Amino acid sequence: GDVEGHLADALHRVAMQEHAPGTRDLADLGDGLHDADLVVRQHDADEDRLVADGLRDVVMNLPLAWCAAFGWALVAFATSFRVKRHAIIDVFWGSGFLVVYLESLWRNADTLTSTHLWLLLAVALWSLRLTFYLAWRQRGSAEDTRYVAILANTKGRSDATKALKVIYLLQATLMWLVSLPLQFVAASTS
């Protein structure tokens, strides 16, 4: 783009100065090298600004992404009352990554690229496949013994409160942490 053009012009001036006759050859050569150096420094500064902007976007999105993960876990928690088992969080696990990635893309919608969309397709296919597989596998089954043991070994008055804190809050936080690479990609501009 522009940087390559400016750099090429500066280097061309340097090359032309090497062959130009006259007493100012060295001074002109120095000016040309200085111009080339300024172009490279400006390009580096632009890249540093893009990285800083991307990191700022990621950091600003972190609480929103966690809220998306926790909101999805709350949907699973509400569903657990209907199906009468907390293992339903496993069904919601895979699709939670899609929810977090969609939230992160929405937050950075002004910088969407084809890479973001291809990754969205890959995440959607993987997460929905896992969700439907686990839903089919859990169909008609009793509560998973892992969750029975977790609730039996957790202090608290009601199973619902214990499950919300120990199962759903933990799963939401893990979903958020594991999806950090997706959040970083969503904030990237290339």
XYZ file of N, CA and C in Angstrom:
570
model
N 0.796 -1.171 0.000
C 0.000 0.000 0.000
C 0.849 1.249 0.000
N 0.427 2.207 0.797
C 1.075 3.523 0.865
C 2.488 3.436 1.411
N 2.682 2.598 2.429
C 4.005 2.509 3.045
C 5.022 1.999 2.037
N 4.648 0.944 1.297
C 5.569 0.387 0.314
C 5.892 1.410 -0.774
N 4.907 2.201 -1.186
C 5.114 3.211 -2.214
C 6.056 4.314 -1.742
N 5.829 4.795 -0.510
C 6.702 5.841 0.035
C 8.126 5.324 0.221
N 8.235 4.085 0.699
C 9.553 3.501 0.900
C 10.268 3.330 -0.433
N 9.547 2.865 -1.439
C 10.144 2.696 -2.763
C 10.604 4.036 -3.328
N 9.792 5.095 -3.155
C 10.181 6.431 -3.630
C 11.450 6.914 -2.931
N 11.507 6.733 -1.606
C 12.689 7.176 -0.859
C 13.927 6.399 -1.292
N 13.788 5.089 -1.460
C 14.934 4.277 -1.892
C 15.342 4.625 -3.321
N 14.375 4.956 -4.176
C 14.682 5.351 -5.547
C 15.483 6.652 -5.543
N 15.074 7.595 -4.670
C 15.834 8.840 -4.578
C 17.267 8.569 -4.112
N 17.410 7.638 -3.171
C 18.753 7.277 -2.702
C 19.562 6.699 -3.845
N 18.966 5.784 -4.600
C 19.683 5.147 -5.711
C 20.059 6.167 -6.772
N 19.172 7.099 -7.052
C 19.463 8.116 -8.054
C 20.576 9.043 -7.571
N 20.625 9.299 -6.272
C 21.667 10.167 -5.733
C 23.043 9.534 -5.859
N 23.117 8.212 -5.795
C 24.401 7.529 -5.908
C 25.029 7.763 -7.280
N 24.192 7.945 -8.280
C 24.695 8.093 -9.643
C 24.702 9.531 -10.133
N 24.152 10.445 -9.364
C 24.065 11.838 -9.807
C 25.404 12.538 -9.573
N 25.873 13.282 -10.554
C 27.123 14.012 -10.376
C 26.902 15.230 -9.492
N 27.943 15.725 -8.881
C 27.845 16.953 -8.097
C 28.450 16.794 -6.730
N 28.590 17.939 -6.064
C 29.242 17.948 -4.760
C 28.290 17.593 -3.634
N 26.995 17.596 -3.857
C 26.034 17.321 -2.793
C 25.597 15.870 -2.774
N 26.310 15.002 -3.470
C 25.903 13.594 -3.554
C 25.739 12.961 -2.170
N 26.713 13.130 -1.295
C 26.639 12.503 0.022
C 25.513 13.103 0.861
N 25.331 14.406 0.786
C 24.252 15.052 1.536
C 22.897 14.569 1.025
N 22.754 14.478 -0.304
C 21.499 13.991 -0.879
C 21.259 12.532 -0.524
N 22.330 11.754 -0.514
C 22.213 10.347 -0.142
C 21.737 10.249 1.306
N 22.292 11.066 2.179
C 21.873 11.085 3.578
C 20.416 11.485 3.723
N 19.981 12.480 2.952
C 18.571 12.897 2.992
C 17.657 11.760 2.546
N 18.053 11.062 1.511
C 17.241 9.946 1.015
C 17.146 8.824 2.035
N 18.271 8.496 2.686
C 18.249 7.468 3.730
C 17.403 7.916 4.911
N 17.470 9.191 5.245
C 16.647 9.726 6.329
C 15.156 9.582 5.991
N 14.798 9.895 4.745
C 13.397 9.743 4.313
C 12.954 8.293 4.422
N 13.804 7.377 3.981
C 13.467 5.946 4.052
C 13.293 5.521 5.506
N 14.153 6.006 6.390
C 14.062 5.680 7.811
C 12.755 6.207 8.398
N 12.356 7.413 8.031
C 11.096 7.982 8.521
C 9.899 7.151 8.076
N 9.931 6.672 6.835
C 8.838 5.841 6.326
C 8.747 4.551 7.130
N 9.880 3.913 7.383
C 9.885 2.656 8.145
C 9.412 2.902 9.572
N 9.872 3.989 10.199
C 9.447 4.295 11.570
C 7.941 4.564 11.635
N 7.398 5.270 10.652
C 5.962 5.546 10.633
C 5.179 4.242 10.486
N 5.664 3.360 9.630
C 5.013 2.062 9.442
C 5.023 1.272 10.740
N 6.168 1.252 11.452
C 6.263 0.549 12.726
C 5.312 1.159 13.755
N 5.219 2.474 13.785
C 4.314 3.143 14.727
C 2.861 2.793 14.423
N 2.517 2.726 13.128
C 1.157 2.340 12.738
C 0.848 0.920 13.188
N 1.807 0.009 13.009
C 1.596 -1.377 13.438
C 1.441 -1.462 14.956
N 2.274 -0.717 15.697
C 2.171 -0.700 17.158
C 0.811 -0.183 17.597
N 0.302 0.848 16.914
C -1.020 1.398 17.247
C -2.112 0.360 17.002
N -2.013 -0.396 15.894
C -3.007 -1.430 15.609
C -2.990 -2.516 16.676
N -1.814 -2.928 17.109
C -1.709 -3.939 18.161
C -2.314 -3.409 19.451
N -1.983 -2.177 19.808
C -2.528 -1.575 21.033
C -4.045 -1.457 20.954
N -4.570 -1.054 19.796
C -6.021 -0.962 19.621
C -6.666 -2.335 19.759
N -6.032 -3.362 19.184
C -6.568 -4.720 19.277
C -6.592 -5.220 20.704
N -5.519 -4.970 21.448
C -5.482 -5.368 22.860
C -6.523 -4.613 23.665
N -6.692 -3.321 23.369
C -7.720 -2.544 24.061
C -9.108 -3.134 23.786
N -9.361 -3.496 22.529
C -10.659 -4.080 22.180
C -10.894 -5.395 22.910
N -9.852 -6.216 23.010
C -9.983 -7.489 23.721
C -10.285 -7.235 25.188
N -9.518 -6.365 25.810
C -9.706 -6.081 27.240
C -11.095 -5.494 27.505
N -11.537 -4.613 26.635
C -12.865 -4.015 26.808
C -13.972 -5.059 26.635
N -13.710 -6.088 25.847
C -14.718 -7.107 25.593
C -14.739 -8.199 26.661
N -13.700 -8.354 27.450
C -13.616 -9.461 28.404
C -14.829 -9.555 29.330
N -15.268 -8.470 29.960
C -16.445 -8.596 30.824
C -17.718 -8.966 30.052
N -17.850 -8.422 28.852
C -19.034 -8.749 28.050
C -19.029 -10.212 27.629
N -17.857 -10.710 27.271
C -17.749 -12.119 26.885
C -18.066 -13.022 28.077
N -17.585 -12.635 29.267
C -17.906 -13.437 30.459
C -19.410 -13.397 30.725
N -20.031 -12.244 30.561
C -21.486 -12.137 30.746
C -22.235 -13.015 29.743
N -21.738 -13.082 28.509
C -22.365 -13.959 27.511
C -22.248 -15.418 27.947
N -21.061 -15.810 28.430
C -20.862 -17.184 28.896
C -21.754 -17.478 30.103
N -21.808 -16.552 31.047
C -22.632 -16.762 32.236
C -24.115 -16.760 31.877
N -24.513 -15.881 30.964
C -25.911 -15.878 30.512
C -26.301 -17.212 29.892
N -25.383 -17.777 29.110
C -25.648 -19.081 28.482
C -25.728 -20.165 29.551
N -24.873 -20.067 30.571
C -24.928 -21.033 31.678
C -26.242 -20.886 32.454
N -26.745 -19.655 32.564
C -28.047 -19.460 33.224
C -29.182 -20.088 32.422
N -29.079 -20.037 31.100
C -30.081 -20.720 30.263
C -30.019 -22.223 30.540
N -28.814 -22.755 30.651
C -28.655 -24.178 30.981
C -29.220 -24.470 32.371
N -28.963 -23.582 33.330
C -29.478 -23.756 34.685
C -31.001 -23.792 34.678
N -31.613 -22.870 33.955
C -33.083 -22.859 33.865
C -33.589 -24.130 33.195
N -32.876 -24.594 32.185
C -33.263 -25.824 31.489
C -33.131 -27.038 32.408
N -32.191 -26.982 33.347
C -31.983 -28.123 34.254
C -33.228 -28.422 35.088
N -34.036 -27.421 35.369
C -35.265 -27.657 36.125
C -36.289 -28.408 35.276
N -36.265 -28.135 34.000
C -37.208 -28.814 33.087
C -36.812 -30.276 32.880
N -35.512 -30.530 32.692
C -35.054 -31.904 32.411
C -34.675 -32.657 33.686
N -34.637 -31.933 34.808
C -34.355 -32.504 36.125
C -32.979 -33.168 36.223
N -31.975 -32.520 35.640
C -30.586 -32.978 35.805
C -29.636 -31.848 35.410
N -28.533 -31.773 36.144
C -27.559 -30.716 35.910
C -26.563 -31.080 34.813
N -26.578 -32.315 34.374
C -25.688 -32.720 33.278
C -26.044 -31.984 31.983
N -27.149 -31.271 31.975
C -27.544 -30.499 30.798
C -26.493 -29.436 30.472
N -25.685 -29.034 31.455
C -24.622 -28.059 31.186
C -23.658 -28.597 30.140
N -23.478 -29.915 30.090
C -22.596 -30.509 29.081
C -23.132 -30.252 27.670
N -24.450 -30.297 27.529
C -25.077 -30.038 26.235
C -24.844 -28.578 25.828
N -24.898 -27.691 26.791
C -24.735 -26.261 26.518
C -23.272 -25.846 26.358
N -22.349 -26.715 26.759
C -20.921 -26.380 26.737
C -20.440 -26.008 25.337
N -20.625 -26.875 24.364
C -20.125 -26.621 23.010
C -20.734 -25.387 22.376
N -22.036 -25.241 22.485
C -22.687 -24.084 21.868
C -22.345 -22.788 22.600
N -21.860 -22.894 23.827
C -21.429 -21.706 24.554
C -20.262 -21.003 23.872
N -19.390 -21.765 23.232
C -18.277 -21.152 22.510
C -18.789 -20.340 21.324
N -19.818 -20.842 20.681
C -20.433 -20.093 19.590
C -21.061 -18.808 20.125
N -21.730 -18.886 21.259
C -22.356 -17.705 21.867
C -21.297 -16.651 22.203
N -20.195 -17.070 22.823
C -19.140 -16.121 23.203
C -18.481 -15.528 21.956
N -18.231 -16.361 20.951
C -17.599 -15.844 19.734
C -18.529 -14.867 19.011
N -19.824 -15.194 18.960
C -20.781 -14.275 18.335
C -20.831 -12.942 19.076
N -20.811 -12.998 20.403
C -20.804 -11.753 21.180
C -19.545 -10.946 20.861
N -18.400 -11.622 20.800
C -17.138 -10.929 20.524
C -17.119 -10.349 19.113
N -17.680 -11.077 18.158
C -17.774 -10.548 16.793
C -18.714 -9.344 16.750
N -19.823 -9.438 17.454
C -20.785 -8.335 17.482
C -20.113 -7.085 18.044
N -19.313 -7.267 19.089
C -18.613 -6.141 19.719
C -17.608 -5.501 18.761
N -17.070 -6.291 17.838
C -16.056 -5.808 16.902
C -16.565 -5.868 15.459
N -17.849 -5.661 15.274
C -18.473 -5.824 13.958
C -17.887 -4.907 12.892
N -17.321 -3.798 13.287
C -16.777 -2.859 12.302
C -15.465 -3.334 11.674
N -14.879 -4.400 12.208
C -13.608 -4.894 11.665
C -13.701 -6.331 11.161
N -14.895 -6.795 10.825
C -15.061 -8.181 10.365
C -14.324 -8.416 9.049
N -13.680 -9.580 8.976
C -12.988 -9.989 7.755
C -13.493 -11.370 7.360
N -13.037 -11.838 6.223
C -13.424 -13.189 5.799
C -12.859 -14.233 6.760
N -11.713 -13.965 7.376
C -11.153 -14.898 8.364
C -12.108 -15.065 9.537
N -12.676 -13.961 10.004
C -13.651 -14.035 11.098
C -14.843 -14.904 10.702
N -15.305 -14.747 9.483
C -16.490 -15.490 9.038
C -16.186 -16.968 8.834
N -14.996 -17.282 8.318
C -14.613 -18.697 8.168
C -14.481 -19.360 9.530
N -13.893 -18.645 10.483
C -13.780 -19.193 11.828
C -15.158 -19.339 12.468
N -16.045 -18.394 12.204
C -17.419 -18.502 12.698
C -18.069 -19.783 12.174
N -17.886 -20.062 10.906
C -18.438 -21.286 10.330
C -17.851 -22.517 11.012
N -16.541 -22.540 11.215
C -15.892 -23.692 11.856
C -16.375 -23.869 13.296
N -16.455 -22.772 14.050
C -16.918 -22.842 15.441
C -18.376 -23.287 15.478
N -19.191 -22.768 14.573
C -20.608 -23.146 14.545
C -20.768 -24.637 14.248
N -20.040 -25.124 13.257
C -20.147 -26.552 12.924
C -19.699 -27.434 14.085
N -18.555 -27.107 14.683
C -18.041 -27.908 15.788
C -18.985 -27.847 16.993
N -19.374 -26.633 17.378
C -20.163 -26.482 18.601
C -21.562 -27.085 18.463
N -22.178 -26.899 17.320
C -23.522 -27.452 17.145
C -23.482 -28.976 17.017
N -22.433 -29.497 16.388
C -22.288 -30.957 16.319
C -22.158 -31.537 17.724
N -21.300 -30.925 18.553
C -21.120 -31.392 19.924
C -22.413 -31.258 20.729
N -23.095 -30.143 20.575
C -24.346 -29.913 21.301
C -25.385 -30.968 20.959
N -25.599 -31.215 19.672
C -26.618 -32.196 19.280
C -26.216 -33.615 19.657
N -24.928 -33.932 19.561
C -24.469 -35.264 19.951
C -24.714 -35.505 21.440
N -24.333 -34.538 22.282
C -24.514 -34.706 23.722
C -25.995 -34.704 24.106
N -26.796 -33.911 23.437
C -28.242 -33.921 23.701
C -28.833 -35.284 23.355
N -28.414 -35.848 22.239
C -28.915 -37.167 21.841
C -28.450 -38.223 22.835
N -27.185 -38.137 23.263
C -26.636 -39.130 24.186
C -27.279 -39.032 25.567
N -27.643 -37.845 26.009
C -28.246 -37.673 27.336
C -29.750 -37.938 27.348
N -30.338 -38.033 26.179
C -31.791 -38.190 26.071
C -32.273 -39.357 26.942
N -33.162 -39.033 27.912
C -33.776 -40.062 28.750
C -32.878 -40.634 29.829
N -31.700 -40.090 30.035
C -30.792 -40.653 31.044
C -30.996 -39.985 32.395
N -30.502 -40.649 33.419
C -30.574 -40.102 34.777
C -29.437 -39.091 34.960
N -29.400 -38.465 36.123
C -28.350 -37.487 36.421
C -26.976 -38.146 36.369
N -26.024 -37.421 35.831
C -24.634 -37.881 35.747
C -24.067 -38.001 37.163
N -23.375 -39.093 37.436
C -22.843 -39.325 38.785
C -21.821 -38.258 39.189
N -21.160 -37.634 38.236
C -20.215 -36.552 38.571
C -20.937 -35.408 39.272
N -22.083 -35.043 38.753
C -22.820 -33.921 39.327
C -23.483 -34.302 40.648
N -23.892 -35.536 40.791
C -24.425 -36.016 42.069
C -23.338 -35.902 43.138
N -22.122 -36.351 42.809
C -21.011 -36.292 43.762
C -20.638 -34.840 44.093
N -20.622 -33.972 43.087
C -20.290 -32.560 43.319
C -21.274 -31.948 44.300
N -22.566 -32.179 44.089
C -23.575 -31.581 44.964
C -23.537 -32.201 46.360
N -23.235 -33.500 46.454
C -23.165 -34.160 47.762
C -21.991 -33.640 48.584
N -20.914 -33.238 47.921
C -19.708 -32.788 48.617
C -19.607 -31.270 48.746
N -20.670 -30.564 48.422
C -20.659 -29.104 48.484
C -21.581 -28.651 49.606
N -21.081 -27.725 50.421
C -21.893 -27.195 51.519
C -22.888 -26.185 50.976
N -24.056 -26.174 51.561
C -25.083 -25.231 51.156
C -26.442 -25.749 51.534
N -27.433 -24.864 51.444
C -28.786 -25.234 51.866
C -29.577 -25.923 50.764
N -29.514 -25.353 49.570
C -30.341 -25.944 48.509
C -29.447 -26.446 47.373
N -29.891 -27.523 46.759
C -29.143 -28.066 45.619
C -29.077 -27.064 44.473
N -30.131 -26.277 44.299
C -30.149 -25.301 43.193
C -29.064 -24.247 43.398
N -28.942 -23.720 44.612
C -27.929 -22.707 44.893
C -26.530 -23.298 44.762
N -26.346 -24.510 45.299
C -25.043 -25.166 45.194
C -24.694 -25.413 43.728
N -25.656 -25.892 42.953
C -25.411 -26.170 41.533
C -25.083 -24.890 40.772
N -25.802 -23.826 41.069
C -25.554 -22.557 40.375
C -24.120 -22.090 40.615
N -23.667 -22.181 41.864
C -22.320 -21.711 42.191
C -21.233 -22.670 41.717
N -21.406 -23.947 41.988
C -20.317 -24.899 41.776
C -20.296 -25.477 40.361
N -21.435 -25.615 39.744
C -21.481 -26.211 38.398
C -21.557 -25.119 37.333
N -22.591 -24.298 37.392
C -22.863 -23.361 36.298
C -21.905 -22.170 36.277
N -21.609 -21.602 37.432
C -20.655 -20.488 37.483
C -19.263 -20.971 37.049
N -18.871 -22.148 37.522
C -17.577 -22.709 37.132
C -17.526 -22.982 35.630
N -18.562 -23.598 35.097
C -18.594 -23.904 33.657
C -18.570 -22.622 32.820
N -19.287 -21.591 33.266
C -19.287 -20.316 32.534
C -17.889 -19.711 32.525
N -17.229 -19.744 33.660
C -15.890 -19.175 33.749
C -14.903 -19.967 32.901
N -15.001 -21.287 32.941
C -14.128 -22.117 32.097
C -14.404 -21.876 30.612
N -15.676 -21.759 30.267
C -16.047 -21.482 28.871
C -15.426 -20.161 28.416
N -15.485 -19.167 29.280
C -14.912 -17.854 28.981
C -13.394 -17.953 28.816
N -12.734 -18.666 29.725
C -11.278 -18.806 29.644
C -10.840 -19.578 28.402
N -11.508 -20.693 28.133
C -11.131 -21.515 26.982
C -11.404 -20.781 25.673
N -12.369 -19.883 25.676
C -12.708 -19.145 24.450
C -11.867 -17.884 24.266
N -10.902 -17.620 25.145
C -10.068 -16.419 24.997
C -9.422 -16.312 23.613
N -8.901 -17.405 23.038
C -8.349 -17.265 21.673
C -9.393 -16.780 20.661
N -10.627 -17.250 20.785
C -11.688 -16.775 19.890
C -11.949 -15.291 20.107
N -11.897 -14.859 21.362
C -12.115 -13.445 21.658
C -10.991 -12.584 21.062
N -9.766 -13.080 21.126
C -8.642 -12.351 20.539
C -8.782 -12.269 19.032
N -9.176 -13.382 18.404
C -9.354 -13.367 16.934
C -10.456 -12.398 16.546
N -11.542 -12.394 17.310
C -12.662 -11.490 16.987
C -12.231 -10.026 17.040
N -11.267 -9.711 17.905
C -10.801 -8.332 18.032
C -9.711 -7.987 17.030
N -9.175 -8.992 16.332
C -8.092 -8.713 15.389
C -8.663 -8.093 14.119
N -7.820 -7.322 13.432
C -8.276 -6.635 12.224
C -7.730 -7.274 10.964
N -7.014 -8.387 11.090
C -6.477 -9.022 9.878
C -6.693 -10.516 9.922
